[in-house]
Coordinates of C-alpha atoms and ligand atoms in Angstrom, one line a residue:
M1144 CA 15.0 -66.7 217.3
T1145 CA 18.5 -67.2 215.9
E1146 CA 21.2 -64.7 215.0
A1147 CA 20.9 -65.9 211.4
A1148 CA 17.2 -65.1 211.3
V1149 CA 17.8 -61.6 212.6
R1150 CA 20.6 -61.1 210.1
A1151 CA 18.4 -62.4 207.3
A1152 CA 15.7 -59.8 208.4
L1153 CA 18.4 -57.1 208.3
A1154 CA 19.3 -58.0 204.8
R1155 CA 16.0 -56.6 203.8
V1156 CA 17.0 -53.1 205.0
I1157 CA 18.2 -51.1 202.1
D1158 CA 20.5 -48.1 202.6
P1159 CA 18.5 -45.3 200.9
E1160 CA 21.5 -43.6 199.5
I1161 CA 23.7 -46.4 198.3
R1162 CA 20.6 -48.6 197.5
R1163 CA 22.0 -51.9 198.7
P1164 CA 21.2 -54.0 201.7
I1165 CA 22.9 -52.8 204.8
T1166 CA 24.2 -56.3 205.4
E1167 CA 26.2 -56.1 202.1
L1168 CA 27.6 -52.8 203.1
D1169 CA 29.1 -54.1 206.3
M1170 CA 26.9 -51.8 208.2
V1171 CA 25.7 -54.5 210.5
G1172 CA 28.0 -55.0 213.5
D1173 CA 27.4 -57.2 216.5
V1174 CA 24.2 -59.2 216.6
Q1175 CA 23.2 -61.1 219.7
V1176 CA 19.9 -62.9 220.2
D1177 CA 18.4 -64.3 223.3
G1178 CA 14.9 -65.7 222.8
A1179 CA 12.7 -62.8 221.6
R1180 CA 15.3 -60.2 222.7
A1181 CA 18.1 -59.0 220.5
S1182 CA 20.9 -56.5 220.6
V1183 CA 22.1 -55.1 217.3
T1184 CA 24.8 -52.7 216.3
I1185 CA 24.5 -50.7 213.1
K1186 CA 27.4 -48.8 211.7
L1187 CA 26.5 -45.8 209.6
T1188 CA 28.9 -44.7 206.9
I1189 CA 29.4 -41.2 208.2
V1190 CA 28.6 -39.0 211.2
G1191 CA 25.3 -37.2 210.7
C1192 CA 24.2 -39.5 208.0
P1193 CA 21.0 -37.9 206.6
A1194 CA 19.5 -41.3 206.2
A1195 CA 20.1 -42.3 209.8
D1196 CA 16.5 -42.0 211.0
R1197 CA 15.2 -44.0 208.1
I1198 CA 17.7 -46.7 208.5
E1199 CA 16.9 -46.9 212.2
R1200 CA 13.2 -47.2 211.6
D1201 CA 13.7 -49.8 208.9
V1202 CA 16.0 -51.8 211.1
R1203 CA 13.4 -51.8 214.0
E1204 CA 10.7 -52.9 211.6
A1205 CA 12.7 -55.6 210.0
V1206 CA 13.8 -57.0 213.4
A1207 CA 10.3 -56.9 214.7
T1208 CA 9.0 -58.9 211.7
A1209 CA 11.7 -61.5 212.6
G1210 CA 9.9 -62.1 215.9
I1211 CA 12.0 -60.0 218.2
D1212 CA 10.0 -58.2 220.8
E1213 CA 12.7 -56.2 222.5
L1214 CA 15.6 -54.6 220.5
D1215 CA 18.6 -53.0 222.1
L1216 CA 19.8 -51.0 219.1
T1217 CA 23.2 -49.3 219.1
I1218 CA 24.0 -46.9 216.2
T1219 CA 27.6 -46.1 215.7
V1220 CA 29.8 -44.9 212.8
M1221 CA 32.3 -46.8 210.7
T1222 CA 36.0 -46.3 211.4
P1223 CA 37.9 -44.6 208.7
E1224 CA 39.4 -48.0 207.7
E1225 CA 36.0 -49.6 207.4
R1226 CA 34.8 -46.7 205.4
R1227 CA 37.8 -46.9 203.1
A1228 CA 37.2 -50.6 202.6
L1229 CA 33.6 -50.0 201.8
T1230 CA 34.2 -47.3 199.2
E1231 CA 36.9 -49.4 197.6
R1232 CA 34.6 -52.3 197.4
L1233 CA 31.7 -50.2 196.0
Q1234 CA 34.0 -48.8 193.4
G1235 CA 35.0 -52.3 192.4
G1236 CA 38.6 -51.9 193.6
R1237 CA 39.2 -49.2 191.0
T1238 CA 40.9 -46.1 192.3
R1239 CA 39.3 -43.0 190.8
T1240 CA 38.8 -44.0 187.3
M1241 CA 35.8 -43.1 185.2
P1242 CA 33.3 -46.0 185.0
F1243 CA 31.4 -44.7 182.0
T1244 CA 33.9 -45.9 179.4
R1245 CA 33.0 -47.1 175.9
E1246 CA 33.1 -50.6 177.2
S1247 CA 30.7 -50.1 180.0
L1248 CA 27.1 -51.3 179.7
T1249 CA 25.7 -47.9 180.6
R1250 CA 24.2 -45.9 177.8
V1251 CA 25.3 -42.3 178.0
I1252 CA 22.9 -39.7 176.5
A1253 CA 23.8 -36.1 176.6
V1254 CA 21.0 -33.5 176.0
T1255 CA 22.0 -30.3 174.4
S1256 CA 20.4 -27.3 172.7
G1257 CA 21.5 -24.3 170.7
K1258 CA 20.2 -21.7 173.1
G1259 CA 18.7 -21.5 176.5
G1260 CA 15.0 -21.6 177.4
V1261 CA 13.9 -24.2 174.9
G1262 CA 13.0 -26.6 177.7
K1263 CA 16.1 -28.8 177.6
S1264 CA 16.3 -29.3 181.4
T1265 CA 12.5 -29.8 181.7
V1266 CA 12.7 -32.5 178.9
T1267 CA 15.8 -34.1 180.4
A1268 CA 14.4 -34.4 183.9
N1269 CA 11.1 -35.8 182.7
L1270 CA 12.9 -38.2 180.3
A1271 CA 15.0 -39.5 183.2
V1272 CA 11.9 -40.0 185.4
A1273 CA 10.1 -41.7 182.5
L1274 CA 13.0 -44.1 181.9
A1275 CA 13.2 -44.9 185.6
A1276 CA 9.4 -45.5 185.6
R1277 CA 10.1 -48.2 183.0
G1278 CA 12.3 -50.0 185.5
L1279 CA 15.7 -48.8 184.2
S1280 CA 18.4 -47.7 186.6
V1281 CA 18.9 -44.0 185.7
G1282 CA 21.5 -41.4 186.7
L1283 CA 21.3 -37.7 185.8
V1284 CA 24.2 -35.3 185.7
D1285 CA 23.0 -31.7 185.7
A1286 CA 26.0 -30.0 184.0
D1287 CA 24.1 -26.9 183.0
V1288 CA 26.4 -24.5 184.9
F1289 CA 24.3 -21.4 184.0
G1290 CA 20.9 -22.8 184.7
F1291 CA 21.2 -25.7 187.1
S1292 CA 17.5 -26.3 187.4
I1293 CA 17.2 -30.1 187.5
P1294 CA 17.0 -30.5 191.3
A1295 CA 14.1 -28.0 191.5
I1296 CA 12.3 -29.7 188.6
L1297 CA 12.6 -33.0 190.4
G1298 CA 11.4 -31.6 193.7
I1299 CA 14.7 -31.7 195.6
P1300 CA 15.9 -28.0 195.3
D1301 CA 17.9 -28.2 198.5
A1302 CA 19.2 -31.7 198.4
K1303 CA 22.9 -32.2 199.0
P1304 CA 25.0 -35.2 198.2
T1305 CA 26.5 -37.2 201.1
R1306 CA 30.2 -37.7 201.2
V1307 CA 31.6 -41.1 202.3
G1308 CA 35.4 -40.8 202.1
E1309 CA 36.2 -39.8 198.6
M1310 CA 32.9 -41.1 197.3
I1311 CA 29.9 -38.8 196.7
L1312 CA 26.4 -40.4 197.1
P1313 CA 23.9 -38.6 194.9
P1314 CA 20.4 -37.8 196.2
V1315 CA 17.7 -39.8 194.6
A1316 CA 14.5 -38.1 193.3
Q1317 CA 11.6 -39.9 191.6
G1318 CA 13.8 -42.9 191.2
V1319 CA 16.6 -41.0 189.5
K1320 CA 20.1 -40.6 191.0
V1321 CA 20.9 -36.9 190.6
I1322 CA 24.0 -34.8 190.8
S1323 CA 24.0 -31.1 190.0
I1324 CA 26.5 -28.3 190.0
G1325 CA 23.9 -26.5 192.0
M1326 CA 24.5 -28.9 194.9
F1327 CA 28.0 -27.6 195.2
V1328 CA 27.4 -23.8 195.3
E1329 CA 25.8 -21.9 198.1
G1330 CA 22.2 -20.7 197.6
Q1331 CA 21.7 -19.1 194.2
A1332 CA 25.3 -18.1 193.7
A1333 CA 26.3 -17.8 190.1
V1334 CA 28.9 -20.2 188.8
S1335 CA 31.6 -18.2 187.0
W1336 CA 34.2 -20.9 186.7
R1337 CA 36.7 -21.1 184.0
G1338 CA 37.1 -24.1 181.7
P1339 CA 39.7 -26.1 183.8
M1340 CA 37.5 -25.8 186.9
L1341 CA 34.4 -26.9 185.0
H1342 CA 36.4 -29.8 183.4
R1343 CA 37.5 -31.0 186.9
T1344 CA 34.0 -30.8 188.2
I1345 CA 32.5 -32.8 185.3
Q1346 CA 35.3 -35.3 185.7
Q1347 CA 34.6 -35.6 189.4
F1348 CA 30.9 -36.1 188.8
L1349 CA 31.7 -38.9 186.5
T1350 CA 34.4 -40.5 188.7
D1351 CA 33.7 -39.9 192.3
V1352 CA 29.9 -40.0 192.3
Y1353 CA 28.7 -43.4 193.2
F1354 CA 25.9 -44.2 190.7
G1355 CA 26.2 -48.0 191.0
D1356 CA 25.3 -50.0 187.9
L1357 CA 23.3 -47.7 185.7
D1358 CA 21.3 -48.6 182.5
V1359 CA 21.3 -45.0 181.4
L1360 CA 23.2 -41.9 182.4
L1361 CA 21.7 -38.7 181.1
L1362 CA 23.6 -35.4 181.0
D1363 CA 21.9 -32.0 180.9
L1364 CA 24.4 -29.9 179.1
P1365 CA 24.5 -26.1 179.1
P1366 CA 23.2 -24.7 175.8
G1367 CA 25.7 -24.1 173.0
T1368 CA 29.2 -25.2 172.4
G1369 CA 31.0 -24.0 175.4
D1370 CA 33.6 -25.4 177.8
V1371 CA 31.3 -28.0 179.4
A1372 CA 30.2 -29.4 176.1
I1373 CA 33.9 -29.7 175.1
S1374 CA 34.8 -31.4 178.4
V1375 CA 31.9 -33.9 178.1
G1376 CA 33.0 -34.6 174.5
Q1377 CA 36.5 -35.4 175.7
L1378 CA 35.4 -37.5 178.7
L1379 CA 32.5 -39.3 177.0
P1380 CA 33.3 -39.4 173.3
H1381 CA 30.9 -42.4 172.9
A1382 CA 27.9 -40.5 174.3
E1383 CA 24.8 -40.3 172.2
V1384 CA 23.4 -36.8 171.9
L1385 CA 19.9 -35.5 171.7
V1386 CA 19.4 -31.9 170.5
V1387 CA 16.4 -30.0 171.8
T1388 CA 15.0 -27.2 169.7
T1389 CA 11.7 -25.3 169.3
P1390 CA 9.5 -25.2 166.2
Q1391 CA 10.9 -21.8 165.4
A1392 CA 12.8 -22.3 162.2
A1393 CA 15.3 -19.6 163.0
A1394 CA 16.4 -21.6 166.0
A1395 CA 17.5 -24.5 163.9
E1396 CA 20.7 -22.9 162.7
V1397 CA 22.0 -22.2 166.2
A1398 CA 20.9 -25.7 167.4
E1399 CA 22.8 -27.2 164.4
R1400 CA 26.0 -25.9 165.8
S1401 CA 25.6 -27.8 169.0
G1402 CA 25.0 -31.0 167.1
I1403 CA 28.0 -30.4 164.9
A1404 CA 30.2 -29.6 167.9
A1405 CA 29.2 -32.9 169.5
R1406 CA 30.0 -34.8 166.3
Q1407 CA 33.5 -33.3 166.2
T1408 CA 34.3 -35.0 169.5
G1409 CA 33.1 -38.4 168.0
Q1410 CA 29.7 -38.3 169.7
Q1411 CA 26.7 -39.6 167.8
V1412 CA 23.7 -37.3 167.4
I1413 CA 20.8 -39.7 167.6
G1414 CA 17.9 -37.4 167.2
I1415 CA 16.1 -34.2 167.7
V1416 CA 13.4 -33.3 170.3
E1417 CA 11.1 -30.6 169.1
N1418 CA 9.8 -28.9 172.3
M1419 CA 7.1 -26.2 172.7
A1420 CA 5.2 -27.5 169.6
G1421 CA 1.6 -26.4 169.0
L1422 CA -0.7 -26.0 172.0
V1423 CA -4.1 -27.7 171.6
Q1424 CA -6.7 -25.2 172.7
P1425 CA -10.0 -25.9 174.4
D1426 CA -11.8 -25.6 171.0
G1427 CA -9.5 -28.2 169.5
S1428 CA -7.6 -25.7 167.3
I1429 CA -3.8 -25.6 167.6
L1430 CA -1.9 -22.5 168.6
E1431 CA 1.5 -22.6 167.1
L1432 CA 3.1 -20.0 169.4
F1433 CA 6.6 -20.7 168.2
G1434 CA 5.7 -21.4 164.6
S1435 CA 6.4 -24.7 163.0
G1436 CA 9.1 -26.6 161.0
G1437 CA 12.1 -26.0 163.4
G1438 CA 12.4 -29.7 164.2
D1439 CA 12.2 -30.8 160.6
E1440 CA 14.6 -28.1 159.5
L1441 CA 17.2 -29.3 162.1
S1442 CA 16.5 -32.9 161.2
R1443 CA 17.4 -32.0 157.6
R1444 CA 20.5 -30.1 158.6
L1445 CA 21.9 -32.9 160.9
A1446 CA 20.4 -35.8 158.9
V1447 CA 18.9 -37.4 162.0
P1448 CA 15.2 -38.0 162.8
V1449 CA 12.9 -36.0 165.0
L1450 CA 12.3 -38.5 167.9
A1451 CA 9.7 -36.5 169.7
R1452 CA 7.4 -33.5 169.3
I1453 CA 6.4 -32.2 172.7
P1454 CA 3.6 -29.7 172.7
L1455 CA 3.4 -26.6 174.9
S1456 CA 1.7 -27.8 178.0
V1457 CA 0.6 -26.0 181.2
P1458 CA 0.9 -29.2 183.3
L1459 CA 4.5 -29.7 182.1
R1460 CA 5.4 -26.2 183.0
A1461 CA 3.5 -26.3 186.4
G1462 CA 5.1 -29.7 187.2
G1463 CA 8.5 -28.2 186.7
D1464 CA 7.7 -25.2 189.0
E1465 CA 6.3 -27.5 191.7
G1466 CA 8.9 -30.2 191.5
R1467 CA 6.4 -32.8 190.4
P1468 CA 7.4 -34.1 186.9
V1469 CA 4.4 -34.3 184.6
V1470 CA 5.2 -37.8 183.4
L1471 CA 4.3 -39.0 186.9
S1472 CA 1.7 -36.4 188.0
T1473 CA -0.3 -36.1 184.8
P1474 CA 0.7 -39.0 182.6
T1475 CA -2.3 -38.4 180.3
D1476 CA -1.1 -34.9 179.4
A1477 CA 0.0 -34.7 175.7
A1478 CA 3.5 -33.5 176.6
A1479 CA 3.9 -36.2 179.2
S1480 CA 2.9 -38.9 176.8
A1481 CA 5.3 -37.5 174.1
I1482 CA 8.1 -37.7 176.6
S1483 CA 7.1 -41.2 177.8
H1484 CA 7.0 -42.3 174.1
L1485 CA 10.5 -40.9 173.7
A1486 CA 11.7 -42.9 176.7
E1487 CA 10.1 -46.0 175.2
Q1488 CA 12.0 -45.5 171.9
L1489 CA 15.3 -44.9 173.6
A1490 CA 14.8 -47.9 175.9
R1491 CA 14.1 -50.1 172.9
R1492 CA 17.0 -48.8 170.9
G1493 CA 20.2 -50.7 171.6
R1494 CA 23.5 -49.0 172.0
G1495 CA 24.3 -49.0 168.3
L1496 CA 27.6 -48.2 166.7
A1497 CA 26.0 -47.2 163.4
G1498 CA 26.8 -43.8 162.3
R1499 CA 29.4 -43.3 165.1
S1500 CA 32.6 -41.6 164.2
L1501 CA 35.6 -43.8 164.9
G1502 CA 37.5 -40.8 166.0
V1503 CA 40.3 -41.4 163.5
S1504 CA 41.6 -38.8 161.1
P1505 CA 43.8 -39.2 158.0
A1506 CA 47.5 -38.7 158.7
Ligands
ADP210 P1 16.3 -24.8 179.2 O1 16.9 -25.9 180.0 O2 16.4 -25.1 177.7 O3 17.0 -23.5 179.5 P2 13.9 -25.1 180.8 O4 13.7 -26.5 180.8 O5 14.5 -24.4 181.9 O6 14.8 -24.7 179.5 O7 12.6 -24.4 180.3 C1 12.4 -23.0 180.2 C2 10.9 -22.7 180.7 O8 10.0 -23.2 179.7 C3 10.6 -23.3 182.0 O9 9.8 -22.4 182.7 C4 9.7 -24.6 181.6 O10 8.8 -24.9 182.6 C5 9.1 -24.1 180.4 N1 8.8 -25.2 179.4 C6 9.6 -26.1 178.9 N2 9.0 -26.9 178.0 C7 7.7 -26.5 178.0 C8 6.5 -26.9 177.3 N3 6.6 -27.9 176.4 N4 5.4 -26.3 177.6 C9 5.3 -25.2 178.4 N5 6.4 -24.8 179.1 C10 7.5 -25.4 178.9

């Protein structure tokens, strides 16, 4: 066996957090090969790296498949210089600038609602998973300060991001890179931050979190038109916005305000998601628990289409409680297929400029 063969085998080991081959991340140190015996040094990015066990296992497997019978594996940690060089390289040499600019190829979609409890987080989490299942690279920022529920819905209620220098590596759940305000507070502590603190946090999520090259970045906004929505509007004026509402006609008015607030920052409202639509009962009849017409009413008010009507669904609700998104666990469920269809429409739709405010105002 040659050193080159062993290094080639190591190139198949992917760092589970950064999602790149460890050879590209300068995590492979010394490699010596003597016949079917090899000694290899792996340099983890940080002490206590949560992915250490997995990396070690994958390295042992990869080296064995390269024909090495006896491996002397040394696991160390990068020096601060090595870590700095790596984070700079991963961030493309940029020093703390926001990658999700108007020019970037990542589509940014913010999901908002007029009030809480309409299923915004449930829809956003499932939409992210459905987009990832279509092969897209998806990031999800849970910016719902009051109800940060995304990690639980995706089955990672206790996950914490890993810090590498100034870079924050987001946990990955169901193929989606997730960062949540909930990951930065202890237990179930309430977040009672004022505007500037919230702004800095959102800015940090968008700047210091290493998402890599994303096709889509989804943001789960808090309901209404508060500080977070304003910050996101300032930081991501080119974001597309989905407004989630229920069929209850009275809810349309309050949801309209969130859409209007988004537009005022230059964001483009691309459509409405009507959630909690009629429940199909065992006898085939439809129970309209929340009435009907809310989606259409909002569509009329904001002059954008209803992109999806998601019925009330027990599997959708249970999937959220259990951390198993319904689009994966029960794809045949009517709510799951409505969300998958929404993902399909969004994936097909290019990042258009039509209807987008240019952000200029008369002098
Ligand atoms: P929001 O983010 O708007 O506050 P959530 O996503 O937290 O709302 O949803 C509120 C509750 O409603 C959750 O318990 C969720 O499981 C449930 N839910 C959301 N959408 C549906 C649906 N279509 N059918 C049944 N339950 C739903």
